[in-house]
Each structure stands twice: as C-alpha cells, then as structure tokens.
Amino acid sequence: MNKTELPPLLHMMRRLIAEPSVSSVSAEWDQSNVRVIDLLQDWLHNLGFQTEKLAVPNYPGKFNLIATAGSGPEGLVLAGHTDTVPFDSSRWSTDPFELTERDNRLYGLGSTDMKGFFALVLEAIRDLDTGKLRQPLVILATADEESSMSGARALADAQKQLGRHALIGEPTGLKPIRLHKGIAMECIRITGRSGHSSNPSLGNNALDGMSLVLAEILQWRNELATRFSNPLFEVATPTVNLGHIHGGDNPNRICGQCELHIDIRPLPGMDLDELRRELDRRLQRTLHSTGLKLECHSLFGGVPAFETPASAAIVQAAEVLTGHSAEAVAFGTEGPFLQQLGMDTIIMGPGSIDQAHQPDEFMAMEQIEPGITLIKQLIHRFCMT
Ligand SMILES: [Zn+2]
C-alpha cells in the first residue's frame, strides 16, 4: 500500500465539493451521489480499507459506502452523508462547486455539511497502521440525508452490523450531541361535497370540517406539551406546527376539499407511529358525525427522536476529549437509524450548523486541526487500546 496515493487535505476537499450530489424530494434537483462515493472508495481502498459500495434499494443512482479496516465486534464507525442540499448560485459570491479560500474560511457547497468531514477523516487516518487496529474502524458514507434519509434507512432495514460506537460528523463546532427531537410531516385531507353557497344543504363543507380539525390539533398540542417535557432542549416540549393549508376555490361555492400539512417534533421517548395513530384517532372522532371523509398520510418517512445515554462510552470519551458535556440540538440526523443497528451514537463534527444550508457555506480553517486531532484521539481510544 502506498500512502502517498492519498492527495493533500485541501485537494481532497476540493475534489469532493467539485462533484455535485444534491439530494432533494423535487425530481428536478435530485442527483446521484455516485461520484462522491467513488472518490471516497478510491482513497479508502488506497489506505488499505475493504470497501463495499451498496446501491440503495428503490433509489436509482444512490449509494452508501462502507469501508472497514480491522475486525472484531466493538468497532468505531465514523459516519457522514455525501449529499448536499439544493443551492441558489445567484446568492453565492463564488462558485458553490469550487473550493475557495478567503479570510481563513473554506467556501463551497458541502464544505461544512458535510463533505469537509470526510476530508478530515481521511487526513486523520493517512498514517494509520491498519495492522495495529485491535477493533475495527469503519468509515460510513451515506446517501440522501438531506431528503429522504434513504441511505441510512436502507442500512437499518438490512440490519447491517457495522460496529459498537458511532460518530456522525455533522457540524456541531466539535461539541458532542447526544439528543435530538424527531420530525414527522403529516398531510390531513378532508373531502366533502361542493355546491352553490346559497344553500348549505347542497353540499358538505370541507372547510367547516377543517375548522374542527384545527381546533382539535391545537388542543392535542397543548396536551402533548403538558404530558412531555425535557429541559435539555431549548424548546423543552414537543412542537406541532400548522404549516400549510389549502382548500376551496370561490367564496360562493361550498368548499369540497381542504388539505392541511403539519410538522410534529417529538421528544426522545415519543414514538412517531404512535403519535400518528393518536392524531388519526382524534381527528376521526372529531369528524365522526359530519359525513366528511378524512385521510391522513405522512409526507415522508419521518426521523425518530434520538437519545444516547450519557453513560455511553462514546459520550464519555467525547466529553473528556472536548471538555464539553453532551447536549441536545434542534435538527434531525441519521443518528436514530445508526442506533437501530445497535451502536451508541453521537453527533460531533467540524464547522457550524449556522453555515449549513446557506449561500456562501464555509468551514472555518480553525476547525480543521482540532477536528483531525479529535478524530485521531477517538480512533486511538476505541480501536487501538
Ligand atoms: Zn448534514
């Protein structure tokens, strides 16, 4: 194996950012991530890792990569996603696909969320003697985190055994995170019958039904907030947001159909499917005697809430190494899916979430050396001793 085959850090970051890999639920934006996966596979192969490129079922052009060195049951997984969000190049001051260094910052789409993390990992393991690993080191690169999370979901469905401890390098300013809320987005559709407004008995008004549904959801939201609370979160209660409503066409026509979209953010310990069933039950009861048809469905698979115990070895190690106690964040990650694979998982990576999903996304240069050192220390702690 010739370690000189691994390019310098900034070159790796430049190559990763230059390969577009937008993922989106809108087909006109959605792209394959294969070229990012291929780059990582090449480099990791050159470092002596066994690599597995896995097509994500039912998502053509989308791939996960699992690269493994060493063997054993107690491995450390360093995980990240290879996709980026869509972008608006007119709001960027530079080409989003060209890594640009300015004011001690590295600008580019995915510089911090989160192609840059992979470049740091590769740099951290450049001189690693894989023959000395006592437990395996696994680098995991996933597809579609920013849209459907199909990559992580596929790994969870396949019950891929990857390791015992996992770190997801999402941008947290190198501070450990062990909890986040879940996300569900639900569509509620009420169908009645349209007719002339002059005589209500000529139809069945879906908007009338929706007013009852809205009142019931607000009541449910209050109840959830009294039943569940966790002071570790900035917003301590679960939230329910009324985000989108559309119904009817004309003032002088009975509204035949109305649709509402809501966003639910449950706390750890609250099960997504249970919440969906509870919502459905309450709304069916609310509209029971109206003759209106109620349909509820999920707008996407949802992300479960996530919590790793404070006592987990990976949490403890991260806290000792960084001097920060592990906290909660407001954004969802692939954490719950890695957890379903039996791994204690934390979120901790270079860069700031404030820069993610923004024009002129950047990674601050000052995050790079500490990031590399932290990755090396975790590898030493979990794979070498
Ligand atoms: Zn991300």
Short mmCIF file of C-alpha atoms and ligand atoms in Angstrom, two decimals:
data_model
loop_
_atom_site.label_atom_id
_atom_site.label_comp_id
_atom_site.label_asym_id
_atom_site.label_seq_id
_atom_site.Cartn_x
_atom_site.Cartn_y
_atom_site.Cartn_z
CA MET A 1 0.00 0.00 0.00
CA ASN A 2 1.36 3.38 -0.97
CA LYS A 3 0.07 6.12 1.35
CA THR A 4 1.37 8.82 -0.96
CA GLU A 5 -1.59 7.95 -3.20
CA LEU A 6 -3.77 9.95 -0.84
CA PRO A 7 -3.90 13.59 -2.01
CA PRO A 8 -3.35 16.51 0.40
CA LEU A 9 -6.29 17.54 2.60
CA LEU A 10 -7.38 20.62 0.66
CA HIS A 11 -7.15 18.74 -2.61
CA MET A 12 -9.49 16.05 -1.25
CA MET A 13 -11.94 18.67 -0.05
CA ARG A 14 -11.77 20.41 -3.43
CA ARG A 15 -12.48 17.15 -5.32
CA LEU A 16 -15.42 16.22 -3.05
CA ILE A 17 -17.02 19.65 -3.37
CA ALA A 18 -16.49 19.71 -7.15
CA GLU A 19 -18.73 16.64 -7.58
CA PRO A 20 -22.38 17.74 -7.41
CA SER A 21 -24.50 15.44 -5.22
CA VAL A 22 -27.66 17.37 -4.41
CA SER A 23 -30.45 15.33 -2.92
CA SER A 24 -33.99 16.61 -2.92
CA VAL A 25 -37.55 15.39 -2.87
CA SER A 26 -38.02 17.51 -6.02
CA ALA A 27 -37.01 15.42 -9.02
CA GLU A 28 -35.63 18.45 -10.91
CA TRP A 29 -32.98 18.94 -8.20
CA ASP A 30 -32.21 15.36 -7.22
CA GLN A 31 -28.83 13.98 -8.36
CA SER A 32 -26.81 10.80 -7.98
CA ASN A 33 -24.13 10.75 -5.26
CA VAL A 34 -22.07 8.10 -7.04
CA ARG A 35 -19.09 10.30 -7.91
CA VAL A 36 -18.55 11.34 -4.31
CA ILE A 37 -18.87 7.69 -3.23
CA ASP A 38 -16.36 6.63 -5.91
CA LEU A 39 -13.81 9.21 -4.78
CA LEU A 40 -14.07 8.09 -1.15
CA GLN A 41 -13.94 4.43 -2.17
CA ASP A 42 -10.74 5.01 -4.16
CA TRP A 43 -8.98 6.86 -1.37
CA LEU A 44 -10.06 4.45 1.36
CA HIS A 45 -9.05 1.48 -0.77
CA ASN A 46 -5.61 3.06 -1.18
CA LEU A 47 -5.36 3.27 2.61
CA GLY A 48 -5.96 -0.47 2.93
CA PHE A 49 -9.67 -0.49 3.75
CA GLN A 50 -12.07 -3.14 2.48
CA THR A 51 -14.80 -1.22 0.69
CA GLU A 52 -18.39 -2.10 -0.05
CA LYS A 53 -20.42 0.15 -2.38
CA LEU A 54 -24.10 -0.57 -1.78
CA ALA A 55 -26.90 0.54 -4.08
CA VAL A 56 -29.83 1.95 -2.09
CA PRO A 57 -32.88 -0.16 -3.00
CA ASN A 58 -35.57 1.73 -4.95
CA TYR A 59 -33.40 4.86 -5.24
CA PRO A 60 -31.56 4.54 -8.57
CA GLY A 61 -28.19 6.30 -8.66
CA LYS A 62 -27.93 6.45 -4.85
CA PHE A 63 -25.22 4.58 -2.98
CA ASN A 64 -23.85 4.00 0.51
CA LEU A 65 -20.21 3.17 1.12
CA ILE A 66 -18.90 1.03 3.97
CA ALA A 67 -15.11 0.96 4.32
CA THR A 68 -13.65 -1.30 7.00
CA ALA A 69 -10.19 -1.89 8.43
CA GLY A 70 -9.60 -4.49 11.13
CA SER A 71 -12.11 -6.92 12.60
CA GLY A 72 -13.99 -7.53 15.82
CA PRO A 73 -17.35 -6.74 17.46
CA GLU A 74 -16.55 -3.40 19.15
CA GLY A 75 -15.71 -1.21 16.19
CA LEU A 76 -15.86 2.56 15.81
CA VAL A 77 -17.90 3.95 12.92
CA LEU A 78 -17.18 7.43 11.56
CA ALA A 79 -20.23 8.38 9.54
CA GLY A 80 -21.38 11.16 7.28
CA HIS A 81 -23.65 11.91 4.37
CA THR A 82 -22.38 12.51 0.85
CA ASP A 83 -25.28 14.62 -0.40
CA THR A 84 -25.89 18.35 -0.13
CA VAL A 85 -29.00 20.47 -0.14
CA PRO A 86 -30.02 22.31 -3.34
CA PHE A 87 -28.47 25.76 -3.78
CA ASP A 88 -29.17 29.12 -5.37
CA SER A 89 -25.97 30.11 -7.17
CA SER A 90 -27.21 33.68 -7.64
CA ARG A 91 -26.95 34.11 -3.87
CA TRP A 92 -23.40 32.73 -3.70
CA SER A 93 -20.45 35.12 -4.06
CA THR A 94 -18.34 32.28 -5.51
CA ASP A 95 -18.96 29.08 -7.46
CA PRO A 96 -20.57 26.66 -4.95
CA PHE A 97 -18.66 23.76 -6.56
CA GLU A 98 -15.25 25.38 -6.38
CA LEU A 99 -13.50 25.33 -3.02
CA THR A 100 -12.49 28.93 -2.37
CA GLU A 101 -10.17 30.04 0.41
CA ARG A 102 -10.81 33.50 1.79
CA ASP A 103 -10.42 35.10 5.25
CA ASN A 104 -9.37 31.81 6.83
CA ARG A 105 -12.51 30.16 5.59
CA LEU A 106 -13.08 27.45 3.00
CA TYR A 107 -16.17 28.22 0.98
CA GLY A 108 -18.11 25.64 -1.03
CA LEU A 109 -21.36 23.68 -1.10
CA GLY A 110 -20.91 20.89 1.45
CA SER A 111 -17.72 22.38 2.92
CA THR A 112 -19.22 22.11 6.40
CA ASP A 113 -22.37 19.99 5.78
CA MET A 114 -20.58 17.71 5.34
CA LYS A 115 -18.10 16.70 2.67
CA GLY A 116 -15.36 18.51 4.59
CA PHE A 117 -15.71 15.99 7.42
CA PHE A 118 -14.65 13.14 5.12
CA ALA A 119 -11.54 15.04 4.07
CA LEU A 120 -10.65 15.48 7.75
CA VAL A 121 -11.23 11.78 8.46
CA LEU A 122 -9.01 10.76 5.56
CA GLU A 123 -6.31 13.14 6.72
CA ALA A 124 -6.59 11.74 10.27
CA ILE A 125 -6.05 8.16 9.04
CA ARG A 126 -3.42 8.94 6.40
CA ASP A 127 -0.63 7.43 8.52
CA LEU A 128 -2.75 4.90 10.39
CA ASP A 129 -1.17 1.46 10.58
CA THR A 130 -4.29 -0.63 9.95
CA GLY A 131 -2.36 -3.72 11.06
CA LYS A 132 -2.31 -2.30 14.60
CA LEU A 133 -6.10 -1.96 14.92
CA ARG A 134 -7.42 -4.03 17.84
CA GLN A 135 -11.03 -3.19 16.97
CA PRO A 136 -12.31 -2.29 13.52
CA LEU A 137 -12.50 1.23 12.16
CA VAL A 138 -15.38 1.77 9.76
CA ILE A 139 -15.94 4.79 7.55
CA LEU A 140 -19.58 5.06 6.51
CA ALA A 141 -20.77 7.40 3.76
CA THR A 142 -24.50 7.59 3.13
CA ALA A 143 -26.92 8.89 0.51
CA ASP A 144 -29.89 11.25 0.78
CA GLU A 145 -29.57 12.50 4.36
CA GLU A 146 -30.87 15.89 3.27
CA SER A 147 -34.02 14.48 1.67
CA SER A 148 -35.47 11.01 2.36
CA MET A 149 -32.65 9.57 4.51
CA SER A 150 -32.99 6.57 2.20
CA GLY A 151 -29.32 5.63 2.67
CA ALA A 152 -29.40 5.31 6.46
CA ARG A 153 -32.87 3.79 6.34
CA ALA A 154 -31.64 1.07 3.94
CA LEU A 155 -28.78 0.19 6.30
CA ALA A 156 -31.22 -0.01 9.23
CA ASP A 157 -33.65 -2.15 7.19
CA ALA A 158 -30.83 -4.52 6.21
CA GLN A 159 -29.65 -4.65 9.85
CA LYS A 160 -26.08 -4.15 8.64
CA GLN A 161 -23.74 -4.87 11.55
CA LEU A 162 -21.18 -2.07 11.47
CA GLY A 163 -19.77 -1.58 14.96
CA ARG A 164 -20.48 -0.70 18.56
CA HIS A 165 -19.80 3.06 18.68
CA ALA A 166 -20.63 5.66 16.08
CA LEU A 167 -19.80 9.28 15.44
CA ILE A 168 -21.72 11.31 12.88
CA GLY A 169 -19.60 14.28 11.83
CA GLU A 170 -22.40 16.79 11.25
CA PRO A 171 -21.28 20.34 12.04
CA THR A 172 -21.53 20.97 15.79
CA GLY A 173 -18.42 23.10 16.30
CA LEU A 174 -16.72 19.90 17.58
CA LYS A 175 -19.05 19.68 20.58
CA PRO A 176 -20.76 16.38 21.36
CA ILE A 177 -24.51 15.99 20.88
CA ARG A 178 -26.43 13.00 22.23
CA LEU A 179 -30.08 14.00 21.78
CA HIS A 180 -32.32 15.49 19.16
CA LYS A 181 -36.01 15.65 18.53
CA GLY A 182 -37.74 13.65 15.82
CA ILE A 183 -39.56 15.02 12.80
CA ALA A 184 -42.79 13.96 11.18
CA MET A 185 -44.66 15.80 8.46
CA GLU A 186 -48.26 14.82 8.04
CA CYS A 187 -50.93 15.60 5.47
CA ILE A 188 -54.57 15.81 6.58
CA ARG A 189 -57.12 15.87 3.77
CA ILE A 190 -60.83 16.44 4.24
CA THR A 191 -63.20 15.70 1.39
CA GLY A 192 -66.81 16.87 1.38
CA ARG A 193 -69.06 17.87 -1.49
CA SER A 194 -69.11 21.20 -3.31
CA GLY A 195 -72.25 23.06 -4.27
CA HIS A 196 -73.76 26.54 -4.54
CA SER A 197 -73.14 28.69 -1.47
CA SER A 198 -76.75 29.91 -1.32
CA ASN A 199 -77.95 26.62 0.16
CA PRO A 200 -75.67 24.72 2.60
CA SER A 201 -77.67 21.54 2.14
CA LEU A 202 -76.45 21.32 -1.48
CA GLY A 203 -73.01 20.19 -0.30
CA ASN A 204 -70.84 19.28 2.67
CA ASN A 205 -68.27 21.93 3.53
CA ALA A 206 -64.70 20.62 3.96
CA LEU A 207 -63.55 23.94 5.43
CA ASP A 208 -66.17 23.69 8.16
CA GLY A 209 -64.68 20.29 8.98
CA MET A 210 -61.16 21.72 8.85
CA SER A 211 -62.04 24.33 11.46
CA LEU A 212 -62.93 21.48 13.84
CA VAL A 213 -59.71 19.66 12.92
CA LEU A 214 -57.61 22.77 13.57
CA ALA A 215 -59.18 23.24 16.99
CA GLU A 216 -58.56 19.58 17.83
CA ILE A 217 -54.90 19.78 16.76
CA LEU A 218 -54.33 22.87 18.92
CA GLN A 219 -55.94 21.05 21.85
CA TRP A 220 -53.71 18.00 21.18
CA ARG A 221 -50.64 20.26 21.01
CA ASN A 222 -51.44 21.69 24.46
CA GLU A 223 -51.92 18.21 25.87
CA LEU A 224 -48.61 16.97 24.41
CA ALA A 225 -46.83 19.94 25.98
CA THR A 226 -48.20 19.08 29.41
CA ARG A 227 -47.55 15.35 29.05
CA PHE A 228 -43.96 15.59 27.72
CA SER A 229 -41.07 17.87 28.53
CA ASN A 230 -37.28 17.64 28.51
CA PRO A 231 -35.27 20.54 29.94
CA LEU A 232 -32.17 19.57 27.92
CA PHE A 233 -33.84 21.05 24.83
CA GLU A 234 -34.02 24.76 24.11
CA VAL A 235 -37.72 24.21 23.33
CA ALA A 236 -38.46 21.79 26.14
CA THR A 237 -41.78 20.45 24.82
CA PRO A 238 -42.73 18.62 21.64
CA THR A 239 -43.99 21.00 18.95
CA VAL A 240 -46.77 20.83 16.38
CA ASN A 241 -46.67 23.45 13.63
CA LEU A 242 -49.55 24.27 11.29
CA GLY A 243 -47.53 24.91 8.14
CA HIS A 244 -49.69 24.82 5.03
CA ILE A 245 -53.38 24.82 4.24
CA HIS A 246 -55.26 24.86 1.00
CA GLY A 247 -58.94 24.42 0.32
CA GLY A 248 -61.78 25.54 -1.84
CA ASP A 249 -61.85 27.89 -4.82
CA ASN A 250 -64.56 30.53 -4.60
CA PRO A 251 -66.42 32.43 -1.88
CA ASN A 252 -69.74 31.48 -3.43
CA ARG A 253 -69.02 27.77 -3.64
CA ILE A 254 -69.19 25.22 -0.82
CA CYS A 255 -65.63 24.01 -0.24
CA GLY A 256 -65.30 20.43 -1.49
CA GLN A 257 -61.80 19.65 -0.32
CA CYS A 258 -59.28 21.05 2.13
CA GLU A 259 -55.74 19.92 2.89
CA LEU A 260 -53.53 20.76 5.86
CA HIS A 261 -49.82 19.97 6.34
CA ILE A 262 -48.34 19.91 9.81
CA ASP A 263 -44.89 19.33 11.26
CA ILE A 264 -44.51 17.38 14.53
CA ARG A 265 -41.25 17.37 16.53
CA PRO A 266 -41.43 14.72 19.26
CA LEU A 267 -39.02 14.36 22.16
CA PRO A 268 -36.91 11.23 22.73
CA GLY A 269 -39.18 8.54 24.11
CA MET A 270 -42.13 9.53 21.90
CA ASP A 271 -42.77 7.05 19.10
CA LEU A 272 -43.58 8.51 15.67
CA ASP A 273 -46.07 5.82 14.67
CA GLU A 274 -47.86 6.03 17.99
CA LEU A 275 -48.22 9.80 17.54
CA ARG A 276 -49.57 9.33 14.03
CA ARG A 277 -52.13 6.80 15.27
CA GLU A 278 -53.17 9.08 18.11
CA LEU A 279 -53.64 12.03 15.74
CA ASP A 280 -55.64 9.93 13.30
CA ARG A 281 -57.87 8.56 16.09
CA ARG A 282 -58.60 12.02 17.47
CA LEU A 283 -59.40 13.54 14.08
CA GLN A 284 -61.61 10.62 13.01
CA ARG A 285 -63.57 11.10 16.23
CA THR A 286 -63.77 14.88 15.66
CA LEU A 287 -65.32 14.47 12.21
CA HIS A 288 -67.28 11.35 13.11
CA SER A 289 -70.81 12.71 12.64
CA THR A 290 -70.08 15.20 9.83
CA GLY A 291 -70.22 12.88 6.84
CA LEU A 292 -66.87 14.29 5.71
CA LYS A 293 -64.10 11.96 4.58
CA LEU A 294 -60.82 12.24 6.48
CA GLU A 295 -57.49 10.92 5.17
CA CYS A 296 -54.16 11.26 6.98
CA HIS A 297 -50.84 10.30 5.46
CA SER A 298 -47.16 11.03 6.08
CA LEU A 299 -45.37 13.38 3.69
CA PHE A 300 -42.14 11.45 4.31
CA GLY A 301 -40.97 8.55 6.44
CA GLY A 302 -40.04 10.83 9.31
CA VAL A 303 -36.99 10.86 11.54
CA PRO A 304 -37.37 9.35 15.00
CA ALA A 305 -36.22 11.28 18.04
CA PHE A 306 -32.79 10.27 19.23
CA GLU A 307 -31.07 9.87 22.58
CA THR A 308 -27.86 8.11 23.54
CA PRO A 309 -27.40 7.62 27.29
CA ALA A 310 -24.97 9.99 29.00
CA SER A 311 -23.22 6.87 30.34
CA ALA A 312 -22.32 5.50 26.87
CA ALA A 313 -18.57 5.09 26.31
CA ILE A 314 -18.59 7.24 23.17
CA VAL A 315 -20.38 10.07 25.00
CA GLN A 316 -17.97 9.89 27.92
CA ALA A 317 -14.93 9.80 25.65
CA ALA A 318 -16.14 12.78 23.61
CA GLU A 319 -16.87 14.77 26.76
CA VAL A 320 -13.41 14.09 28.20
CA LEU A 321 -11.63 14.87 24.92
CA THR A 322 -13.51 18.11 24.20
CA GLY A 323 -14.19 19.36 27.74
CA HIS A 324 -17.86 19.89 26.79
CA SER A 325 -20.81 17.97 28.17
CA ALA A 326 -23.00 16.41 25.52
CA GLU A 327 -26.05 18.44 24.60
CA ALA A 328 -29.25 18.43 22.61
CA VAL A 329 -29.85 20.02 19.18
CA ALA A 330 -32.90 21.05 17.24
CA PHE A 331 -32.04 19.36 13.92
CA GLY A 332 -32.62 15.74 12.90
CA THR A 333 -29.81 13.38 11.86
CA GLU A 334 -29.21 9.78 10.79
CA GLY A 335 -28.47 9.06 14.49
CA PRO A 336 -31.68 7.10 15.20
CA PHE A 337 -31.02 4.79 12.24
CA LEU A 338 -27.45 4.04 13.34
CA GLN A 339 -28.80 3.45 16.82
CA GLN A 340 -31.20 0.85 15.38
CA LEU A 341 -28.05 -1.01 14.31
CA GLY A 342 -27.01 -1.36 17.94
CA MET A 343 -24.49 1.48 18.02
CA ASP A 344 -24.15 4.13 20.71
CA THR A 345 -24.09 7.23 18.55
CA ILE A 346 -23.06 10.83 18.99
CA ILE A 347 -23.16 13.77 16.63
CA MET A 348 -19.93 15.79 16.59
CA GLY A 349 -18.12 17.41 13.72
CA PRO A 350 -16.23 20.46 12.50
CA GLY A 351 -17.94 23.62 11.30
CA SER A 352 -21.09 25.34 12.41
CA ILE A 353 -24.70 24.39 11.69
CA ASP A 354 -25.32 28.14 11.18
CA GLN A 355 -23.44 27.87 7.89
CA ALA A 356 -25.22 24.73 6.73
CA HIS A 357 -27.96 25.09 4.10
CA GLN A 358 -26.88 28.71 3.44
CA PRO A 359 -25.40 30.51 0.45
CA ASP A 360 -21.65 31.02 0.99
CA GLU A 361 -21.44 27.93 3.21
CA PHE A 362 -17.95 27.67 4.68
CA MET A 363 -15.74 25.70 7.02
CA ALA A 364 -13.61 27.84 9.32
CA MET A 365 -9.93 26.88 8.93
CA GLU A 366 -9.53 26.93 12.72
CA GLN A 367 -11.82 23.87 12.95
CA ILE A 368 -9.56 21.71 10.80
CA GLU A 369 -6.59 20.86 13.02
CA PRO A 370 -8.69 20.34 16.19
CA GLY A 371 -11.08 18.22 14.11
CA ILE A 372 -8.31 15.97 12.84
CA THR A 373 -6.82 15.64 16.32
CA LEU A 374 -10.19 14.69 17.83
CA ILE A 375 -10.78 12.02 15.18
CA LYS A 376 -7.30 10.58 15.81
CA GLN A 377 -7.93 10.53 19.56
CA LEU A 378 -11.24 8.70 19.17
CA ILE A 379 -9.66 6.13 16.86
CA HIS A 380 -6.88 5.63 19.38
CA ARG A 381 -9.36 5.27 22.26
CA PHE A 382 -11.74 2.81 20.56
CA CYS A 383 -9.63 0.92 18.03
CA MET A 384 -6.04 0.88 19.29
CA THR A 385 -6.24 0.21 23.03
ZN ZN B 1 -25.82 17.45 7.26
#
